[in-house]
């Protein structure tokens, strides 16, 4: 590769910062600047999830999914909700587990614990589960034959907001699927 000289004018402060950065990375100023320019022009960088604009878009996407979920269930929410029955809790358990298992397969995680940790972060965006509920959710999602949620447990977890419990919202957030009952 042939090299060309490229002169630019930048502020003294910026030059000092770039030189310091180059020294700290163990590169010459030319190598460091070449690396920075190459990195900024790469197609892969557009896909980089660490870029501030991409992060903002992801945050907005998560908020939008949450709002869509709430709006799509507004008729259901407008009704006076009855507490969970044990039968509904069993159905909820099966549903949660089914969605979790499908997403686990879709994302090709190395193991279910890794998938659970990722999923739990999505749940905790909405509510920090206490240790008891967190352990119980882990058992339900990872155990081969978990005992299902009870109506009492889900009522305690969700309070009066049956439709927008943190686990349901976490599943929507984690999977991107807003068609959750």
Short mmCIF file of C-alpha atoms in Angstrom, two decimals:
data_model
loop_
_atom_site.label_atom_id
_atom_site.label_comp_id
_atom_site.label_asym_id
_atom_site.label_seq_id
_atom_site.Cartn_x
_atom_site.Cartn_y
_atom_site.Cartn_z
CA UNK A 1 0.00 0.00 0.00
CA UNK A 2 1.37 3.37 -0.95
CA UNK A 3 1.11 6.12 1.59
CA UNK A 4 0.27 9.76 1.13
CA UNK A 5 0.70 12.73 3.36
CA UNK A 6 -2.50 14.27 4.74
CA UNK A 7 -2.31 17.61 6.53
CA UNK A 8 -5.15 18.85 8.69
CA UNK A 9 -5.56 21.70 11.14
CA UNK A 10 -6.93 20.86 14.58
CA UNK A 11 -6.90 22.63 17.90
CA UNK A 12 -3.87 22.27 20.18
CA UNK A 13 -6.03 20.63 22.86
CA UNK A 14 -7.29 18.02 20.45
CA UNK A 15 -3.78 17.31 19.20
CA UNK A 16 -2.53 16.84 22.76
CA UNK A 17 -5.41 14.46 23.52
CA UNK A 18 -4.82 12.42 20.34
CA UNK A 19 -1.08 12.21 21.00
CA UNK A 20 -1.74 11.09 24.58
CA UNK A 21 -4.20 8.47 23.33
CA UNK A 22 -1.66 7.22 20.78
CA UNK A 23 1.06 6.93 23.42
CA UNK A 24 -1.27 5.08 25.78
CA UNK A 25 -2.18 2.61 23.05
CA UNK A 26 1.50 2.06 22.21
CA UNK A 27 1.17 3.38 18.66
CA UNK A 28 2.78 6.18 16.75
CA UNK A 29 0.60 9.21 16.07
CA UNK A 30 0.33 8.17 12.39
CA UNK A 31 -0.67 4.60 13.30
CA UNK A 32 -3.22 5.82 15.80
CA UNK A 33 -4.81 8.39 13.46
CA UNK A 34 -4.88 5.80 10.65
CA UNK A 35 -6.61 3.36 13.01
CA UNK A 36 -9.20 5.96 14.08
CA UNK A 37 -10.00 6.99 10.51
CA UNK A 38 -10.18 3.39 9.31
CA UNK A 39 -12.44 2.46 12.20
CA UNK A 40 -14.77 5.40 11.55
CA UNK A 41 -15.09 4.46 7.87
CA UNK A 42 -15.68 0.74 8.32
CA UNK A 43 -19.08 -0.69 7.44
CA UNK A 44 -19.01 -2.78 10.61
CA UNK A 45 -18.94 0.36 12.72
CA UNK A 46 -22.43 1.25 11.52
CA UNK A 47 -23.63 -1.96 13.16
CA UNK A 48 -21.70 -1.23 16.36
CA UNK A 49 -24.15 -1.29 19.26
CA UNK A 50 -21.90 0.94 21.33
CA UNK A 51 -22.50 4.01 19.21
CA UNK A 52 -24.53 6.59 21.14
CA UNK A 53 -27.16 6.96 18.39
CA UNK A 54 -27.67 3.20 18.16
CA UNK A 55 -28.05 3.01 21.93
CA UNK A 56 -30.60 5.82 21.87
CA UNK A 57 -32.55 4.03 19.14
CA UNK A 58 -32.50 0.77 21.12
CA UNK A 59 -33.71 2.60 24.23
CA UNK A 60 -36.51 4.23 22.27
CA UNK A 61 -37.40 0.88 20.72
CA UNK A 62 -37.69 -0.70 24.17
CA UNK A 63 -39.86 2.14 25.42
CA UNK A 64 -42.04 1.93 22.32
CA UNK A 65 -42.49 -1.82 22.77
CA UNK A 66 -43.54 -1.22 26.33
CA UNK A 67 -46.04 1.46 25.33
CA UNK A 68 -47.44 -0.66 22.49
CA UNK A 69 -47.96 -3.48 24.92
CA UNK A 70 -49.83 -1.23 27.33
CA UNK A 71 -51.97 0.34 24.60
CA UNK A 72 -52.83 -2.99 22.97
CA UNK A 73 -54.13 -4.19 26.30
CA UNK A 74 -56.01 -1.04 27.30
CA UNK A 75 -59.44 -2.66 26.93
CA UNK A 76 -58.31 -5.50 29.12
CA UNK A 77 -56.82 -3.06 31.59
CA UNK A 78 -59.98 -0.97 31.76
CA UNK A 79 -61.83 -3.92 33.28
CA UNK A 80 -61.72 -4.57 36.99
CA UNK A 81 -59.10 -7.30 37.11
CA UNK A 82 -59.61 -10.27 39.35
CA UNK A 83 -56.65 -11.80 41.18
CA UNK A 84 -54.79 -14.68 39.55
CA UNK A 85 -56.29 -18.08 40.14
CA UNK A 86 -54.02 -21.12 40.45
CA UNK A 87 -55.27 -22.27 37.05
CA UNK A 88 -54.29 -18.94 35.44
CA UNK A 89 -50.94 -19.07 37.23
CA UNK A 90 -50.24 -22.51 35.73
CA UNK A 91 -51.10 -21.18 32.25
CA UNK A 92 -48.89 -18.14 32.88
CA UNK A 93 -46.02 -20.41 33.89
CA UNK A 94 -46.37 -22.50 30.72
CA UNK A 95 -46.56 -19.39 28.58
CA UNK A 96 -43.51 -17.74 30.17
CA UNK A 97 -41.50 -20.91 29.89
CA UNK A 98 -42.58 -21.50 26.27
CA UNK A 99 -41.61 -17.98 25.21
CA UNK A 100 -38.30 -18.26 27.08
CA UNK A 101 -37.47 -21.64 25.49
CA UNK A 102 -38.29 -20.40 21.98
CA UNK A 103 -36.12 -17.31 22.40
CA UNK A 104 -33.31 -19.46 23.85
CA UNK A 105 -33.32 -21.60 20.69
CA UNK A 106 -33.67 -18.60 18.38
CA UNK A 107 -30.67 -16.77 19.86
CA UNK A 108 -28.42 -19.86 20.03
CA UNK A 109 -27.16 -19.27 23.56
CA UNK A 110 -24.44 -21.58 24.85
CA UNK A 111 -26.52 -22.50 27.88
CA UNK A 112 -29.82 -21.62 29.50
CA UNK A 113 -28.17 -19.87 32.44
CA UNK A 114 -26.64 -17.34 30.05
CA UNK A 115 -30.06 -16.83 28.44
CA UNK A 116 -31.71 -16.45 31.84
CA UNK A 117 -29.20 -13.80 32.96
CA UNK A 118 -29.88 -11.85 29.76
CA UNK A 119 -33.65 -12.23 30.22
CA UNK A 120 -33.49 -11.20 33.89
CA UNK A 121 -31.85 -7.91 32.88
CA UNK A 122 -34.90 -7.22 30.68
CA UNK A 123 -37.22 -7.96 33.59
CA UNK A 124 -35.26 -5.76 35.97
CA UNK A 125 -35.61 -2.79 33.63
CA UNK A 126 -39.19 -2.66 34.94
CA UNK A 127 -38.84 -3.95 38.48
CA UNK A 128 -36.03 -5.18 40.70
CA UNK A 129 -37.28 -8.61 41.80
CA UNK A 130 -36.52 -9.58 45.36
CA UNK A 131 -34.26 -12.59 45.81
CA UNK A 132 -37.16 -14.93 46.44
CA UNK A 133 -38.98 -14.03 43.20
CA UNK A 134 -35.73 -13.95 41.25
CA UNK A 135 -34.81 -17.46 42.43
CA UNK A 136 -38.34 -18.67 41.76
CA UNK A 137 -38.28 -17.26 38.22
CA UNK A 138 -34.90 -18.91 37.65
CA UNK A 139 -36.29 -22.25 38.82
CA UNK A 140 -39.28 -21.92 36.49
CA UNK A 141 -37.20 -21.01 33.46
CA UNK A 142 -34.26 -23.38 33.98
CA UNK A 143 -35.52 -26.42 35.86
CA UNK A 144 -36.53 -29.54 33.92
CA UNK A 145 -39.74 -29.99 35.91
CA UNK A 146 -40.46 -26.76 37.74
CA UNK A 147 -43.45 -26.37 39.98
CA UNK A 148 -45.61 -23.67 38.39
CA UNK A 149 -46.33 -20.29 39.85
CA UNK A 150 -49.24 -20.22 42.26
CA UNK A 151 -52.00 -17.65 42.08
CA UNK A 152 -50.83 -16.28 45.42
CA UNK A 153 -47.24 -15.82 44.16
CA UNK A 154 -48.31 -13.99 41.00
CA UNK A 155 -50.75 -11.81 42.89
CA UNK A 156 -47.99 -10.85 45.30
CA UNK A 157 -45.59 -10.21 42.41
CA UNK A 158 -47.99 -8.15 40.30
CA UNK A 159 -50.12 -6.43 42.91
CA UNK A 160 -53.07 -4.81 41.19
CA UNK A 161 -51.32 -4.54 37.81
CA UNK A 162 -51.88 -8.09 36.56
CA UNK A 163 -51.36 -7.27 32.89
CA UNK A 164 -48.16 -5.29 33.23
CA UNK A 165 -46.15 -7.47 35.54
CA UNK A 166 -42.40 -7.08 35.21
CA UNK A 167 -41.93 -10.64 33.91
CA UNK A 168 -44.46 -10.15 31.12
CA UNK A 169 -42.95 -6.79 30.21
CA UNK A 170 -39.46 -8.31 30.39
CA UNK A 171 -40.50 -11.06 27.97
CA UNK A 172 -41.85 -8.44 25.57
CA UNK A 173 -38.67 -6.41 25.91
CA UNK A 174 -36.38 -9.44 25.58
CA UNK A 175 -38.13 -11.03 22.58
CA UNK A 176 -39.41 -7.91 20.85
CA UNK A 177 -42.82 -9.59 20.51
CA UNK A 178 -45.64 -7.33 21.58
CA UNK A 179 -48.45 -9.83 21.04
CA UNK A 180 -48.27 -11.17 24.58
CA UNK A 181 -51.59 -11.99 26.23
#
